[in-house]
Short mmCIF file of C-alpha atoms in Angstrom, two decimals:
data_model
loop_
_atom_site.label_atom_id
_atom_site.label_comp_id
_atom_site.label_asym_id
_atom_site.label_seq_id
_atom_site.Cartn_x
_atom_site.Cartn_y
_atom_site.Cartn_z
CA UNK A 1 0.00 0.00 0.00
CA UNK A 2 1.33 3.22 -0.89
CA UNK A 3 1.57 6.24 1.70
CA UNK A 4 -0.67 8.20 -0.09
CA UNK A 5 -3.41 5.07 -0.04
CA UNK A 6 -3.17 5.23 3.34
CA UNK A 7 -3.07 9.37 4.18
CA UNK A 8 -5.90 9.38 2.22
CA UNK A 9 -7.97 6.53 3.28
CA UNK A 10 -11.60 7.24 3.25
CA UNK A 11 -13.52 6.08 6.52
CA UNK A 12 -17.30 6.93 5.11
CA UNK A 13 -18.51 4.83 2.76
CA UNK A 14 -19.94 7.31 0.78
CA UNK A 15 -17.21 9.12 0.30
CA UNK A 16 -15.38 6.37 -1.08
CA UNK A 17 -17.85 5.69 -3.50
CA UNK A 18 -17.52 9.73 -4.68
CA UNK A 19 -13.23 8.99 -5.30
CA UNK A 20 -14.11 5.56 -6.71
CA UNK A 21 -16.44 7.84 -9.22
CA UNK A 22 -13.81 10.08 -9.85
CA UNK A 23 -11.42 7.60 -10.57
CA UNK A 24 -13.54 5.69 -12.61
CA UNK A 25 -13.26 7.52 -15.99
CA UNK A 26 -17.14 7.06 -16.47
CA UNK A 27 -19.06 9.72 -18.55
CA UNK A 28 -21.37 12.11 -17.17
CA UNK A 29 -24.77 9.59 -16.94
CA UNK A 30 -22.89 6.55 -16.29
CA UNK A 31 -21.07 8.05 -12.97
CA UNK A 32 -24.77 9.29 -12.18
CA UNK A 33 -26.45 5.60 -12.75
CA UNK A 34 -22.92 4.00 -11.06
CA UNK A 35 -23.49 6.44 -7.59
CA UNK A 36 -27.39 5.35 -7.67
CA UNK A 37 -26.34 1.69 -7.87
CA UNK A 38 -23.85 2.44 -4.94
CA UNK A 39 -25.77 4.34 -2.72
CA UNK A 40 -28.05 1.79 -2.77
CA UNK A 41 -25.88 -1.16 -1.36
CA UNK A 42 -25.58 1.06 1.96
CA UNK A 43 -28.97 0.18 2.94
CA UNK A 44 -28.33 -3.41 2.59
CA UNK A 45 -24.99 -3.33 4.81
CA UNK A 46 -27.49 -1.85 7.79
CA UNK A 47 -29.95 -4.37 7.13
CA UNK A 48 -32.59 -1.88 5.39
CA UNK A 49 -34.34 -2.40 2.04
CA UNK A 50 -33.74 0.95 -0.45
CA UNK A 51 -36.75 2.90 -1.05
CA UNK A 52 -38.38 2.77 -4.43
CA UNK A 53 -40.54 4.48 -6.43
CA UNK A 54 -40.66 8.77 -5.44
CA UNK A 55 -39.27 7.50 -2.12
CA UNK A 56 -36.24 6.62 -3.07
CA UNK A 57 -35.87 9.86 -5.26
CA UNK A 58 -35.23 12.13 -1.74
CA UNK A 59 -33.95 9.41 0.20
CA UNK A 60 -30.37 10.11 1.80
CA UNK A 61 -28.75 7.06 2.09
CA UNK A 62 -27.52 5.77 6.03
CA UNK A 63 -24.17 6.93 6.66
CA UNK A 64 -22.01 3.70 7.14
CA UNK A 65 -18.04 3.35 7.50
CA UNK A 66 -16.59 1.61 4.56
CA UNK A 67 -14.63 -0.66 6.70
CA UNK A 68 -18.31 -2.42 7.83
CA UNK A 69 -17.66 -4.21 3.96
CA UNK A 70 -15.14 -6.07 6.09
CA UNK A 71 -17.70 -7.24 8.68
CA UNK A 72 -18.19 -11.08 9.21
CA UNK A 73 -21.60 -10.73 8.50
CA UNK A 74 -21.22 -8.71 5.66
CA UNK A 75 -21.25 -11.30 3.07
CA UNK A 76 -24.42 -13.10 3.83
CA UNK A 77 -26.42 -9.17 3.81
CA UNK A 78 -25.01 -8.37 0.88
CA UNK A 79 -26.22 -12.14 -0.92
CA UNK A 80 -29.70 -11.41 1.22
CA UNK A 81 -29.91 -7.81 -0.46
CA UNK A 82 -29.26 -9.25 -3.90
CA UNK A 83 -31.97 -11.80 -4.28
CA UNK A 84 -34.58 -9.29 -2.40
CA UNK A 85 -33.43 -6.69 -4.92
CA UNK A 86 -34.02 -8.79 -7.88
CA UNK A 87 -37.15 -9.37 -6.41
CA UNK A 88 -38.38 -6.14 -6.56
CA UNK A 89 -36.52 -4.57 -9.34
CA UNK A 90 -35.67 -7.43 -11.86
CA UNK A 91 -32.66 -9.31 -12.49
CA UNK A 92 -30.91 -6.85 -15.15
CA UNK A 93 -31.32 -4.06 -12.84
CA UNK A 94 -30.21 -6.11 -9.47
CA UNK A 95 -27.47 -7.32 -11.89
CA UNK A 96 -26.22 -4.07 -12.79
CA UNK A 97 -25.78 -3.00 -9.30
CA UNK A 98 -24.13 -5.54 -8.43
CA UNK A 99 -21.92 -5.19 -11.67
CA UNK A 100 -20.82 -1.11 -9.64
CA UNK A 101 -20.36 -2.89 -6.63
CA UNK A 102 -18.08 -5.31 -7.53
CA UNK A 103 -15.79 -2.89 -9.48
CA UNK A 104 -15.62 -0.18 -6.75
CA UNK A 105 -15.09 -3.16 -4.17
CA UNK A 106 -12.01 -4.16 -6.44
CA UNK A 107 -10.87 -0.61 -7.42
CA UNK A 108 -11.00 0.06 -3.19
CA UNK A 109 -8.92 -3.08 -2.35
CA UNK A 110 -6.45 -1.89 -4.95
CA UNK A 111 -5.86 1.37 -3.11
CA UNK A 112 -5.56 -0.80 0.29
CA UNK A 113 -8.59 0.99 1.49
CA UNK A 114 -9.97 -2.50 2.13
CA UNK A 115 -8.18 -5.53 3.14
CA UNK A 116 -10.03 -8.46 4.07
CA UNK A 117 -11.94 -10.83 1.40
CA UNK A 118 -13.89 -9.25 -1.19
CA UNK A 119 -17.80 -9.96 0.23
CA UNK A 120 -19.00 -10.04 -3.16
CA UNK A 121 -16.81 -12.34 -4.69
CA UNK A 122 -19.87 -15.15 -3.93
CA UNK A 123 -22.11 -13.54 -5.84
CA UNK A 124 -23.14 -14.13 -9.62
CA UNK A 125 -25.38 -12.52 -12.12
CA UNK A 126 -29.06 -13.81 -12.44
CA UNK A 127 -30.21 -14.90 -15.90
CA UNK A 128 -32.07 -12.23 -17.46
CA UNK A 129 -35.48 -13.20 -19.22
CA UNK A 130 -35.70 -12.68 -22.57
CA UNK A 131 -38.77 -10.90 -24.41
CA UNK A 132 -39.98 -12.55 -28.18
CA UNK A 133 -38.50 -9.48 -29.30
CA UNK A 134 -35.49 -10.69 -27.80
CA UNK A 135 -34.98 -7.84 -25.37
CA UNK A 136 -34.33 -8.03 -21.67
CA UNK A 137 -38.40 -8.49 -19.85
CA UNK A 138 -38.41 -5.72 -17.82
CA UNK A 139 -39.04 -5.33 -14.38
CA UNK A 140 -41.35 -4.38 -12.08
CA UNK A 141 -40.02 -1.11 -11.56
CA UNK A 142 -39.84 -0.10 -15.75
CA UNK A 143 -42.81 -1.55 -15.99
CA UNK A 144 -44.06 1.43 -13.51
CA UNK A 145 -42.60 3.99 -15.27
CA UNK A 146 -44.05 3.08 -18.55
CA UNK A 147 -47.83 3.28 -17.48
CA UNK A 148 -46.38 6.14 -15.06
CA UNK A 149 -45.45 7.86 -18.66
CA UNK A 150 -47.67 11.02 -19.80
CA UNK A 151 -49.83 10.56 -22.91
CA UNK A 152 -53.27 10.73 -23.95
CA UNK A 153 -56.33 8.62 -22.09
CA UNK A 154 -56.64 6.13 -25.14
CA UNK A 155 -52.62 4.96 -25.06
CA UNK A 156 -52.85 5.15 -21.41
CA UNK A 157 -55.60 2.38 -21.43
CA UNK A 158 -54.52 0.62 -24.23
CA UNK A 159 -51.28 -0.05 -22.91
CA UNK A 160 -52.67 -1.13 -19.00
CA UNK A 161 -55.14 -3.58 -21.22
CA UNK A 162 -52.01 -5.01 -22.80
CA UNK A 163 -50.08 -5.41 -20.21
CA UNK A 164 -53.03 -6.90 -17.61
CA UNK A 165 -54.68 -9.19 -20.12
CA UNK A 166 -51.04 -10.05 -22.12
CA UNK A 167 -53.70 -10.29 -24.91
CA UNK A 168 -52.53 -10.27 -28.91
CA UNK A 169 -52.52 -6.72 -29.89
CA UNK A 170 -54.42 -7.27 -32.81
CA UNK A 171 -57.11 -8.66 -30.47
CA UNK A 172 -57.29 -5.98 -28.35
CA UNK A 173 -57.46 -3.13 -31.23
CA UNK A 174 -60.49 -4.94 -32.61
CA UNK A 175 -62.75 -4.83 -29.37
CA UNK A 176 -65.60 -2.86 -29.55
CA UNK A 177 -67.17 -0.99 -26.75
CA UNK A 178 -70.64 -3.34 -26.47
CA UNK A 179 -67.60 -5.95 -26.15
CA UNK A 180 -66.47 -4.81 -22.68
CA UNK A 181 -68.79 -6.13 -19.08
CA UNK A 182 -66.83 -2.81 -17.35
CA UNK A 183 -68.45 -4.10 -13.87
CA UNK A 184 -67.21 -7.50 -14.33
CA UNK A 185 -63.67 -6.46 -15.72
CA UNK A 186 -64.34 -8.73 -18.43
CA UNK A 187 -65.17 -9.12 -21.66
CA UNK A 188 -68.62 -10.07 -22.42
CA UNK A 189 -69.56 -14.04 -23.13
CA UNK A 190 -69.18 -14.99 -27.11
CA UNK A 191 -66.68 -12.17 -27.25
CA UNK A 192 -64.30 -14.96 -27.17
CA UNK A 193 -61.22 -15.56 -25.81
CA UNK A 194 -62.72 -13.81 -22.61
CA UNK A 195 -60.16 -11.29 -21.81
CA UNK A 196 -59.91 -9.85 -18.04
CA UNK A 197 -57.83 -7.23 -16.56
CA UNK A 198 -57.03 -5.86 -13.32
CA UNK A 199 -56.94 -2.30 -11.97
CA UNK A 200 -55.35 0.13 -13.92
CA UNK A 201 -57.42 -0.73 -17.01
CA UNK A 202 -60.93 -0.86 -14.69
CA UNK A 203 -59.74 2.69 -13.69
CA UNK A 204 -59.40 3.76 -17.60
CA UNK A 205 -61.89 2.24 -19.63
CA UNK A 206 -64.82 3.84 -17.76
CA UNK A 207 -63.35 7.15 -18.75
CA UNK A 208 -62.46 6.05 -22.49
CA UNK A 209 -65.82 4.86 -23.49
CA UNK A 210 -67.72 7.51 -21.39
CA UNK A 211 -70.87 8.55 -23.36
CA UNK A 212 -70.46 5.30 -25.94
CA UNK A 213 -72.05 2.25 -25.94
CA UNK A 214 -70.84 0.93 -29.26
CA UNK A 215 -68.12 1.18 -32.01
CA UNK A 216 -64.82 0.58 -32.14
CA UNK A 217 -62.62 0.57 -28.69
CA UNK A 218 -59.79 2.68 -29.55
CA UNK A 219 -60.64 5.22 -31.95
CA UNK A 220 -58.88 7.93 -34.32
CA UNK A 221 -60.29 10.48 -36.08
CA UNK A 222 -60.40 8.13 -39.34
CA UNK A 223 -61.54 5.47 -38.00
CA UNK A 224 -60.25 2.40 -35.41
CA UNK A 225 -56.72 2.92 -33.88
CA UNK A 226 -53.76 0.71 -36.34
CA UNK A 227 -51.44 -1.25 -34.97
CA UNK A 228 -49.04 0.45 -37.12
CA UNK A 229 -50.25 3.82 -35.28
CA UNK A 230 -50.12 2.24 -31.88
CA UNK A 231 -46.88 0.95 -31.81
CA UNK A 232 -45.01 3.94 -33.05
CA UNK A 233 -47.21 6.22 -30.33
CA UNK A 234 -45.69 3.71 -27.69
CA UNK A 235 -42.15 3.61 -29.15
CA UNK A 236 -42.12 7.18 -29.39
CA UNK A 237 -43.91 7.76 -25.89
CA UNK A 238 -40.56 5.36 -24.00
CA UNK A 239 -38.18 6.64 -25.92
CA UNK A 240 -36.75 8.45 -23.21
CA UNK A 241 -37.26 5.61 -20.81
CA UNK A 242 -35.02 3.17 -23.17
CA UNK A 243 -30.61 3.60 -22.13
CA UNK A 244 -30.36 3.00 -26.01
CA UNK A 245 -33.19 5.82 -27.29
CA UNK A 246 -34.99 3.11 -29.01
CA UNK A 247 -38.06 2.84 -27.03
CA UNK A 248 -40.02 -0.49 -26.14
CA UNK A 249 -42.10 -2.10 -28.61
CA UNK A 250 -45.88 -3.17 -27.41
CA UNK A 251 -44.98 -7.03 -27.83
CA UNK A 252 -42.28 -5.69 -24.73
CA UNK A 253 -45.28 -4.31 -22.64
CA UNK A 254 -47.21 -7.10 -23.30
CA UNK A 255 -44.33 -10.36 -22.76
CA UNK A 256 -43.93 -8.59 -18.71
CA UNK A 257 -47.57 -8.62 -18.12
CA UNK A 258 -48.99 -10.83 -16.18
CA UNK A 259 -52.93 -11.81 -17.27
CA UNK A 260 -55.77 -10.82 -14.60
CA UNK A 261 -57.19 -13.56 -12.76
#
């Protein structure tokens, strides 16, 4: 270890994880996306779950000394934290912070800041589901922020329906309004294959088909809502929401669903 190592050996966690950052050579986003991942592993070496969601936006992390990464127990809360994490979140986003963990543990045992075994050398990457489209499914949490997104009332139920009844698009797009039972959160008998959905969609439709009782579902000014038209509104709509700026596709939506009992 060299003398400066040790002169400037960081005692908070946190601030280690700022002169890991710096270090790192990372761009702009992925030092932001990096210090997310690491701030969140300090609730799991205190035994708390993260907030998620808005909580987690104004959250301030616990305040732990990086040398509690040495702790005996430290290990076995940090394998806890992972599989309770990919829980919540999904395995590509669990996996990624594990992925900034394990290089800032590394990059701090280089600098002698930490001496004992590395506590995440037991862990692995999950498997990642794959979409039809051949994507990574998403997880519960992007799945949030997609029906979370702002756009007009007819995407906004279109893409709840899809994602509650896991339906074919095409199926859904040709429902008519005399097609729905909105009490029953069904559709109607001979309408077949029944489709039923949960609450988001019983929320929406009411307000969609206020003032109709017939004709086609999802409407445009021509005529019945594409598919063609449908899928570019979503693409376009999670654009933002995609690392790559390529936005989901509906088949994405609709492969994470999971279908309304």
């Amino acid at each position: 270890m060299s003398h400066a190592s040790h002169v400037n050996h960081p005692v908070e966690y946190a601030v280690a994880v700022e002169r890991y950052l710096a270090a790192s050579g990372l761009g702009t986003g992925s030092r932001r996306v990096y210090g997310i991942a690491l701030a969140t592993w300090a609730w799991a070496l205190v035994d708390r779950t993260p907030p998620t969601g808005d909580d987690r936006r104004n959250a301030v992390p616990p305040s732990v000394p990086l040398t509690l990464l040495e702790a005996p127990r430290t290990a076995a809360r940090l394998r806890d934290a992972f599989a309770a994490r990919s829980a919540s979140v999904g395995a590509r986003t669990a996996n990624r912070e594990l992925s900034a963990l394990g290089s800032a543990v590394a990059w701090w045992r280089a600098q002698g800041w930490l001496t004992a075994a590395d506590p995440t050398a037991g862990l692995r990457p999950l498997p990642v589901p794959q979409t039809r489209d051949g994507t990574a499914k998403p997880g519960p949490h992007e799945v949030r922020a997609v029906l979370g997104l702002p756009a007009p009332l007819r995407e906004q139920t279109f893409w709840h329906l899809l994602h509650e009844t896991r339906a074919p698009i095409e199926r859904l797009l040709a429902l008519d309004v005399d097609d729905l039972d909105l009490p029953g959160r069904r559709t109607r008998t001979g309408a077949a294959p029944e489709l039923h959905w949960g609450d988001g969609s019983a929320r929406l439709l009411p307000l969609l088909t206020l003032g109709r009782v017939e004709g086609p579902l999802f409407t445009t000014a021509r005529g019945r809502l594409s598919y063609r038209r449908a899928a570019e509104a979503f693409t376009a709509a999670t654009r933002p929401l995609d690392p790559r700026g390529r936005g989901w596709t509906l088949r994405r939506l609709q492969d994470a669903g999971v279908t309304a009992p």
